[in-house]
Coordinates of C-alpha atoms and ligand atoms in Angstrom, one line a residue:
M1 CA -14.3 -40.1 27.9
S2 CA -15.4 -36.5 28.3
H3 CA -14.1 -33.2 27.1
L4 CA -14.6 -29.5 27.5
K5 CA -14.9 -27.5 24.2
Q6 CA -13.2 -24.2 23.9
S7 CA -13.8 -22.0 20.9
F8 CA -13.6 -18.2 20.3
S9 CA -12.4 -15.8 17.8
V10 CA -10.6 -12.5 18.2
K11 CA -11.4 -9.6 15.9
F12 CA -8.6 -7.5 14.6
E13 CA -9.2 -4.1 13.1
Y14 CA -6.7 -1.5 12.0
N15 CA -6.5 1.4 9.5
V16 CA -3.8 2.1 7.0
Y17 CA -3.7 5.9 6.7
F18 CA -2.2 7.7 3.6
T19 CA -0.7 11.1 4.4
S20 CA 2.1 13.5 3.9
S21 CA 4.4 15.0 6.6
L22 CA 2.9 12.9 9.4
F23 CA 4.8 14.8 12.2
D24 CA 4.0 18.2 10.9
T25 CA 2.1 19.9 13.8
G26 CA -0.6 20.9 11.3
N27 CA -1.2 17.3 10.3
T28 CA -4.1 15.9 12.4
T29 CA -3.9 12.2 11.3
L30 CA -1.9 10.9 14.2
F31 CA -3.5 13.1 16.7
S32 CA -7.0 12.0 15.7
F33 CA -5.9 8.4 16.0
F34 CA -4.7 8.8 19.6
K35 CA -7.8 10.9 20.5
A36 CA -10.1 8.2 19.3
R37 CA -8.3 5.7 21.5
S38 CA -8.3 8.0 24.5
S39 CA -8.8 6.4 28.0
D40 CA -7.9 7.1 31.6
A41 CA -4.9 4.8 31.5
L42 CA -1.5 6.5 31.0
K43 CA -0.2 5.6 27.6
K44 CA 3.4 5.9 26.6
I45 CA 4.9 5.7 23.1
Y46 CA 8.4 4.6 22.3
F47 CA 9.9 5.1 18.9
V48 CA 12.4 3.0 17.1
V49 CA 13.8 4.5 13.9
D50 CA 15.7 3.0 11.0
Q51 CA 19.2 4.5 10.8
G52 CA 18.8 5.0 7.0
V53 CA 15.7 7.1 7.6
A54 CA 17.3 9.1 10.4
D55 CA 20.3 9.9 8.2
A56 CA 18.1 11.0 5.2
H57 CA 15.7 12.9 7.4
P58 CA 17.9 14.6 10.1
E59 CA 14.9 16.7 11.3
L60 CA 12.7 13.7 12.0
T61 CA 13.5 13.1 15.7
A62 CA 13.1 16.8 16.5
N63 CA 9.8 16.9 14.7
I64 CA 8.6 13.9 16.6
K65 CA 9.4 15.6 19.9
T66 CA 7.8 18.9 18.9
F67 CA 4.7 17.0 17.7
F68 CA 4.2 15.1 21.0
A69 CA 5.0 18.1 23.1
G70 CA 1.8 19.6 21.8
Q71 CA -0.7 16.9 22.8
T72 CA -1.8 15.1 26.0
E73 CA -3.2 11.8 24.8
V74 CA 0.0 9.9 24.9
Q75 CA 3.3 10.5 26.6
L76 CA 6.4 10.3 24.4
I77 CA 9.4 8.5 25.8
E78 CA 12.2 11.0 25.1
E79 CA 14.8 8.4 24.2
I80 CA 14.4 7.5 20.5
L81 CA 16.2 4.3 19.5
I82 CA 18.0 4.3 16.2
V83 CA 18.8 0.9 14.7
P84 CA 20.7 -0.1 11.6
G85 CA 18.4 -0.3 8.6
G86 CA 18.1 -3.2 6.1
E87 CA 18.6 -6.9 6.7
A88 CA 21.3 -6.2 9.3
S89 CA 18.5 -5.3 11.7
K90 CA 17.0 -8.8 11.4
N91 CA 20.3 -10.7 11.5
D92 CA 21.6 -9.2 14.7
T93 CA 19.7 -10.5 17.7
A94 CA 21.4 -7.9 20.0
L95 CA 19.0 -5.4 18.5
F96 CA 16.0 -7.4 19.5
D97 CA 17.4 -7.6 23.0
Q98 CA 17.9 -3.8 23.0
I99 CA 14.2 -3.1 22.3
V100 CA 13.1 -5.6 24.9
A101 CA 15.5 -3.9 27.4
A102 CA 13.9 -0.6 26.5
V103 CA 10.4 -2.0 27.3
D104 CA 11.7 -3.0 30.7
L105 CA 13.6 0.2 31.4
H106 CA 10.8 2.6 30.3
K107 CA 8.0 0.4 31.8
I108 CA 6.1 0.2 28.5
D109 CA 3.0 -1.8 29.3
R110 CA 0.3 -3.3 27.1
H111 CA -1.7 -0.1 27.0
S112 CA 1.3 1.7 25.5
Y113 CA 2.7 1.8 22.0
I114 CA 5.9 0.9 20.3
A115 CA 6.2 2.7 17.0
A116 CA 8.6 1.7 14.3
I117 CA 9.7 4.1 11.5
G118 CA 11.6 2.4 8.7
G119 CA 11.9 -0.1 6.0
G120 CA 10.4 -3.6 6.0
A121 CA 13.3 -5.0 7.9
V122 CA 13.2 -2.6 10.8
L123 CA 9.4 -3.0 11.0
D124 CA 9.8 -6.7 11.1
L125 CA 12.3 -6.5 13.9
V126 CA 10.3 -4.0 16.0
G127 CA 7.0 -5.7 15.4
Y128 CA 8.5 -9.0 16.7
A129 CA 10.0 -7.4 19.8
A130 CA 6.6 -5.6 20.5
A131 CA 4.6 -8.8 19.9
V132 CA 6.6 -10.9 22.4
S133 CA 7.2 -8.3 25.1
H134 CA 4.6 -8.6 27.8
R135 CA 2.8 -11.0 25.3
G136 CA 2.0 -8.1 23.0
I137 CA 2.5 -4.3 23.2
K138 CA 0.4 -2.2 20.8
H139 CA 2.5 -1.7 17.6
I140 CA 2.3 1.3 15.2
R141 CA 4.0 1.0 11.9
I142 CA 5.3 4.0 9.9
P143 CA 6.8 2.4 6.8
T144 CA 9.3 4.4 4.8
T145 CA 10.0 2.3 1.7
V146 CA 7.9 1.4 -1.3
L147 CA 7.9 -2.3 -0.3
S148 CA 6.9 -1.6 3.3
Q149 CA 4.2 0.8 2.3
N150 CA 2.6 -1.5 -0.2
D151 CA 3.2 -4.8 1.4
S152 CA 5.2 -5.7 4.5
G153 CA 4.1 -2.8 6.7
I154 CA 0.4 -3.2 6.1
G155 CA 0.2 -6.9 6.8
V156 CA 0.1 -9.0 10.0
K157 CA 3.6 -10.7 10.1
N158 CA 6.8 -9.8 11.7
G159 CA 10.1 -11.6 12.3
I160 CA 13.8 -11.8 12.5
N161 CA 16.3 -14.2 10.9
Y162 CA 17.9 -17.1 12.8
K163 CA 21.3 -18.3 11.7
R164 CA 20.6 -16.1 8.6
K165 CA 17.5 -18.1 7.8
K166 CA 14.8 -15.7 6.8
N167 CA 12.0 -15.0 9.2
F168 CA 12.8 -18.1 11.2
L169 CA 11.6 -16.3 14.4
G170 CA 8.4 -14.3 14.2
T171 CA 4.7 -14.0 15.0
F172 CA 1.4 -13.1 13.4
A173 CA 0.5 -9.8 15.2
P174 CA -1.5 -7.2 13.4
P175 CA -0.5 -3.6 14.1
V176 CA -2.9 -1.1 15.7
A177 CA -2.4 1.4 12.9
V178 CA -0.2 2.0 9.9
F179 CA 0.7 5.5 8.6
N180 CA 2.0 5.6 5.1
D181 CA 3.7 9.0 4.6
D182 CA 4.8 9.7 1.0
E183 CA 7.3 12.3 2.1
F184 CA 9.7 9.5 3.1
L185 CA 10.0 8.1 -0.4
P186 CA 12.1 10.7 -2.3
T187 CA 15.2 9.9 -0.2
L188 CA 15.2 6.2 -1.1
S189 CA 18.1 5.1 -3.2
D190 CA 17.1 4.0 -6.8
R191 CA 17.7 0.4 -5.8
D192 CA 15.4 0.5 -2.7
Y193 CA 12.8 2.5 -4.6
R194 CA 12.6 0.0 -7.5
S195 CA 12.9 -3.0 -5.3
G196 CA 9.5 -2.5 -3.7
I197 CA 7.8 -2.5 -7.1
S198 CA 8.3 -6.2 -7.5
E199 CA 5.8 -7.0 -4.8
A200 CA 3.2 -4.9 -6.8
I201 CA 4.0 -7.0 -9.9
K202 CA 3.6 -10.1 -7.8
V203 CA 0.2 -9.3 -6.4
A204 CA -1.0 -8.1 -9.8
L205 CA 0.1 -11.4 -11.4
I206 CA -1.8 -13.5 -8.9
K207 CA -4.9 -11.3 -8.3
D208 CA -5.5 -8.4 -10.7
A209 CA -4.8 -8.5 -14.5
E210 CA -6.0 -4.9 -14.9
F211 CA -3.4 -3.8 -12.4
F212 CA -0.7 -5.7 -14.3
C213 CA -1.7 -3.8 -17.5
W214 CA -1.5 -0.6 -15.5
L215 CA 2.0 -1.5 -14.4
E216 CA 3.0 -2.3 -18.0
D217 CA 1.6 1.1 -19.1
H218 CA 3.3 3.0 -16.3
A219 CA 6.7 1.2 -16.2
V220 CA 8.5 4.2 -17.7
Q221 CA 7.0 6.7 -15.2
L222 CA 7.7 4.4 -12.3
A223 CA 11.3 3.9 -13.4
A224 CA 11.6 7.7 -13.5
R225 CA 10.2 7.9 -10.0
D226 CA 7.0 9.7 -10.9
A227 CA 5.4 10.4 -7.5
E228 CA 1.8 10.3 -8.7
S229 CA 2.2 6.9 -10.3
M230 CA 3.9 5.6 -7.2
N231 CA 1.2 6.9 -4.9
Y232 CA -1.4 5.0 -7.0
L233 CA 0.7 1.9 -7.0
I234 CA 1.2 1.9 -3.3
R235 CA -2.5 2.5 -2.5
H236 CA -3.8 -0.1 -4.9
C237 CA -1.2 -2.7 -4.0
A238 CA -1.8 -2.2 -0.2
K239 CA -5.5 -2.7 -0.9
L240 CA -5.0 -5.9 -2.7
H241 CA -2.7 -7.3 0.0
M242 CA -5.2 -6.2 2.7
D243 CA -8.2 -7.8 1.0
H244 CA -6.3 -11.0 0.6
I245 CA -5.2 -11.1 4.2
A246 CA -8.7 -10.4 5.5
G247 CA -10.5 -12.8 3.1
D248 CA -8.4 -15.9 3.2
D249 CA -6.1 -17.3 5.9
P250 CA -4.5 -14.3 7.7
F251 CA -2.4 -16.4 10.0
E252 CA -1.4 -18.9 7.3
T253 CA -2.7 -22.0 9.0
G254 CA -3.0 -23.9 5.7
S255 CA -0.1 -25.0 3.4
A256 CA -0.6 -22.3 0.8
R257 CA 1.0 -18.9 0.7
P258 CA -0.3 -17.4 -2.5
L259 CA 1.1 -14.0 -1.6
D260 CA 4.5 -15.6 -1.8
F261 CA 4.5 -16.2 -5.5
G262 CA 8.1 -16.1 -6.7
H263 CA 9.4 -16.2 -3.1
W264 CA 10.7 -19.7 -2.7
A265 CA 13.7 -18.9 -4.9
A266 CA 13.8 -15.3 -3.6
H267 CA 14.3 -16.1 0.0
K268 CA 17.1 -18.6 -0.8
L269 CA 18.7 -16.1 -3.2
E270 CA 18.8 -13.4 -0.6
Q271 CA 20.6 -15.8 1.8
L272 CA 23.0 -17.1 -0.8
S273 CA 24.0 -13.6 -1.8
D274 CA 24.7 -12.8 1.9
F275 CA 21.8 -10.3 1.6
Q276 CA 23.6 -8.3 -1.1
V277 CA 20.6 -8.9 -3.3
L278 CA 17.7 -7.0 -1.8
H279 CA 14.4 -8.7 -1.0
G280 CA 12.5 -7.0 -3.8
E281 CA 15.3 -7.6 -6.3
A282 CA 15.2 -11.3 -5.3
V283 CA 11.4 -11.4 -5.7
A284 CA 11.7 -9.9 -9.2
M285 CA 14.1 -12.8 -10.1
G286 CA 11.8 -15.3 -8.5
I287 CA 8.8 -14.0 -10.4
A288 CA 10.8 -14.3 -13.7
L289 CA 11.8 -17.8 -12.9
D290 CA 8.3 -19.0 -11.8
S291 CA 6.5 -17.2 -14.7
V292 CA 8.7 -18.9 -17.3
Y293 CA 8.4 -22.2 -15.4
S294 CA 4.6 -21.7 -15.6
F295 CA 5.0 -21.3 -19.4
L296 CA 7.2 -24.4 -19.7
T297 CA 4.6 -26.6 -17.8
G298 CA 2.0 -25.5 -20.3
M299 CA 0.0 -23.5 -17.8
L300 CA 0.8 -20.0 -19.1
S301 CA 1.2 -18.8 -22.7
E302 CA 4.7 -17.8 -23.9
D303 CA 3.4 -14.4 -24.9
K304 CA 2.2 -13.7 -21.4
A305 CA 5.5 -15.0 -19.8
L306 CA 7.3 -12.6 -22.1
R307 CA 5.1 -9.7 -21.1
I308 CA 6.1 -10.4 -17.5
L309 CA 9.9 -10.5 -18.3
N310 CA 9.5 -7.3 -20.3
V311 CA 7.8 -5.4 -17.5
L312 CA 10.5 -6.5 -15.1
T313 CA 13.3 -5.4 -17.4
D314 CA 11.4 -2.1 -18.4
L315 CA 11.6 -1.4 -14.6
R316 CA 15.3 -2.1 -14.9
F317 CA 15.3 -5.2 -12.6
N318 CA 18.2 -7.6 -13.1
I319 CA 16.4 -10.9 -13.5
S320 CA 19.4 -13.2 -14.3
D321 CA 21.8 -12.9 -11.4
P322 CA 24.4 -15.8 -11.6
I323 CA 23.3 -16.9 -8.1
I324 CA 19.8 -17.7 -9.3
H325 CA 21.0 -19.5 -12.3
I326 CA 20.1 -23.2 -11.9
K327 CA 22.8 -25.2 -13.7
D328 CA 21.9 -28.7 -12.5
A329 CA 20.0 -30.6 -9.9
G330 CA 22.7 -29.8 -7.3
S331 CA 22.3 -26.0 -7.7
P332 CA 22.1 -24.4 -4.2
I333 CA 19.0 -22.3 -5.1
L334 CA 16.9 -25.5 -5.3
K335 CA 17.4 -26.0 -1.6
G336 CA 15.0 -23.1 -1.3
L337 CA 12.1 -25.4 -2.2
A338 CA 12.6 -27.6 0.8
E339 CA 13.2 -24.6 3.1
F340 CA 10.0 -22.9 1.8
Q341 CA 8.0 -26.0 2.6
E342 CA 9.7 -26.4 6.0
H343 CA 8.9 -22.8 7.0
L344 CA 5.2 -23.3 6.6
G345 CA 4.9 -27.0 7.2
G346 CA 2.5 -29.3 5.4
L347 CA 2.6 -30.0 1.7
L348 CA 5.0 -28.1 -0.6
T349 CA 2.7 -25.5 -2.1
I350 CA 3.9 -23.2 -4.8
T351 CA 1.8 -20.7 -6.7
L352 CA 2.2 -20.7 -10.4
L353 CA 0.3 -18.7 -13.1
T354 CA -2.4 -19.8 -15.5
D355 CA -3.0 -16.3 -16.7
L356 CA -2.0 -12.7 -15.9
G357 CA -3.9 -12.1 -12.7
T358 CA -4.6 -15.8 -11.9
G359 CA -2.5 -18.1 -9.8
Q360 CA -2.7 -21.8 -9.3
E361 CA -1.2 -24.0 -6.6
V362 CA 1.0 -26.9 -7.4
H363 CA 2.7 -29.3 -5.1
E364 CA 5.9 -30.2 -6.9
M365 CA 8.5 -28.5 -9.1
D366 CA 10.3 -30.4 -11.7
H367 CA 14.1 -29.8 -11.4
Q368 CA 14.8 -30.3 -15.2
L369 CA 12.0 -27.7 -16.0
L370 CA 13.5 -25.3 -13.5
I371 CA 16.9 -25.6 -15.2
A372 CA 15.2 -25.0 -18.5
A373 CA 13.3 -22.0 -17.1
S374 CA 16.5 -20.5 -15.7
D375 CA 18.2 -21.0 -19.1
Y376 CA 15.3 -19.3 -20.8
V377 CA 15.5 -16.2 -18.6
A378 CA 19.3 -16.0 -19.1
K379 CA 18.8 -16.3 -22.9
F380 CA 16.0 -13.7 -22.9
I381 CA 18.4 -11.2 -21.2
K382 CA 21.3 -12.0 -23.6
D383 CA 19.1 -11.5 -26.6
K384 CA 17.7 -8.3 -25.3
E385 CA 21.2 -7.0 -24.6
S386 CA 22.5 -7.9 -28.1
L387 CA 19.4 -6.2 -29.6
N388 CA 20.2 -3.0 -27.6
T389 CA 23.8 -3.0 -28.8
T390 CA 22.8 -3.4 -32.4
H391 CA 20.4 -0.4 -32.2
Ligands
LIG401 P1 14.8 -2.6 4.0 O1 14.0 -2.5 5.2 O2 15.8 -3.6 3.9 O3 15.5 -1.1 3.8 C1 16.3 -0.9 2.7 C2 17.2 0.3 3.0 O4 16.5 1.5 2.9 C3 17.9 0.3 4.4 O5 19.2 0.6 4.2 C4 17.1 1.4 5.1 O6 17.9 2.0 6.1 C5 16.8 2.4 4.0 N1 15.7 3.3 4.1 C6 14.5 2.9 4.6 N2 13.6 4.0 4.4 C7 14.4 5.0 3.8 C8 14.0 6.3 3.4 N3 12.8 6.8 3.4 N4 15.1 7.0 2.8 C9 16.3 6.6 2.7 N5 16.7 5.3 3.1 C10 15.7 4.5 3.6 O7 13.9 -2.7 2.7 P2 12.4 -3.1 2.4 O8 12.4 -3.4 1.0 O9 11.5 -2.1 2.9 O10 12.1 -4.4 3.3 C11 12.7 -5.6 3.1 C12 12.4 -6.5 4.3 O11 10.9 -6.7 4.4 C13 12.9 -7.9 4.2 O12 13.5 -8.3 5.4 C14 11.7 -8.8 3.9 O13 11.9 -10.1 4.4 C15 10.7 -8.0 4.7 N6 9.3 -8.3 4.3 C16 8.4 -8.6 5.3 C17 7.1 -8.9 5.0 C18 6.1 -9.2 6.1 O14 4.9 -9.6 5.8 N7 6.4 -8.9 7.3 C19 6.7 -8.9 3.6 C20 7.6 -8.6 2.6 C21 8.9 -8.3 3.0

């Protein structure tokens, strides 16, 4: 028997820039990026914009056109595609087809760029279409929500839903650059603004106790949409996510997904609510459930589990939606465990907490304890509400 051995690694490198008013002609961030990648090949750039962003920032497409008219490094494709925002963009495969058709029509090659401006859902859709067209067109992300600026937009994954199953189709494909522009955030609805904070709580709980304490201390300011606090949160949270991706298993070849603390229930909950519950809102509920479960298994102290529930409710997250309530072993949310395992393959691996800032992997979840954890969260909310009415 003989064999030939093949082995190589591919280095990925990209920057996440923090800026304000990216398409202002006086802002050199984007221009410097293109200048540094200058070459003889003609490079085009095609923009896909989230409808919600286009509606809230009616001047955006005109600003993009003015910005690119003033530089020669890259040629703007005049047509700017607007796609529906939110989960609808990942559920409708016709939108994926539309982006691939645009690649064909405008002859966008692998030296060119597809840029996405929008929330995590639109970035996931466009990133996927860019990654599979011509086996990978360079992708620029311009995230416009809290969640996409601190988590989804700065990572390496993309995807769309298949038969409404979350991220069933997708690839690992790092972007060539990410531009986080804080001027997009003020137009977010309160729900969308708050929803992105849950990913910061999640990463703090598994990686950074000090950051969790900071979140506790700044919950009031964050709930009041204080821009300075939010800018700190986004930057710190993005750094934690990026360090994790670079240091561990960026393309998730193992069975563990520590960054998905609280997500097994969250993904199922989003689907069961027909996507009426937002991703970040579902993650907040998943965090509450798995934190209390960690306490009930004896891994985490009750006092710490209560601090987690309190920071979530201080941020005005609803953590006890009837859909996540686990009444018995036949509760539909429990199917989320098998689906979570199926998505990654290998052994069921769920991250729980042994402390604030420290996660630990387990390979099974006890249904009776999950029912008890769910009851505990519901009682916590009930007690808090009756306390509020008596005061
Ligand atoms: P979203 O993309 O669903 O957007 C929420 C809403 O906000 C939409 O209606 C959108 O049109 C609107 N919107 C976006 N920016 C706006 C702005 N600046 N002003 C006004 N409205 C605006 O929400 P999200 O929380 O950013 O993303 C959730 C998605 O991200 C989910 O599909 C989730 O699965 C995905 N996600 C992906 C990863 C990853 O690693 N790829 C990680 C976490 C989450």
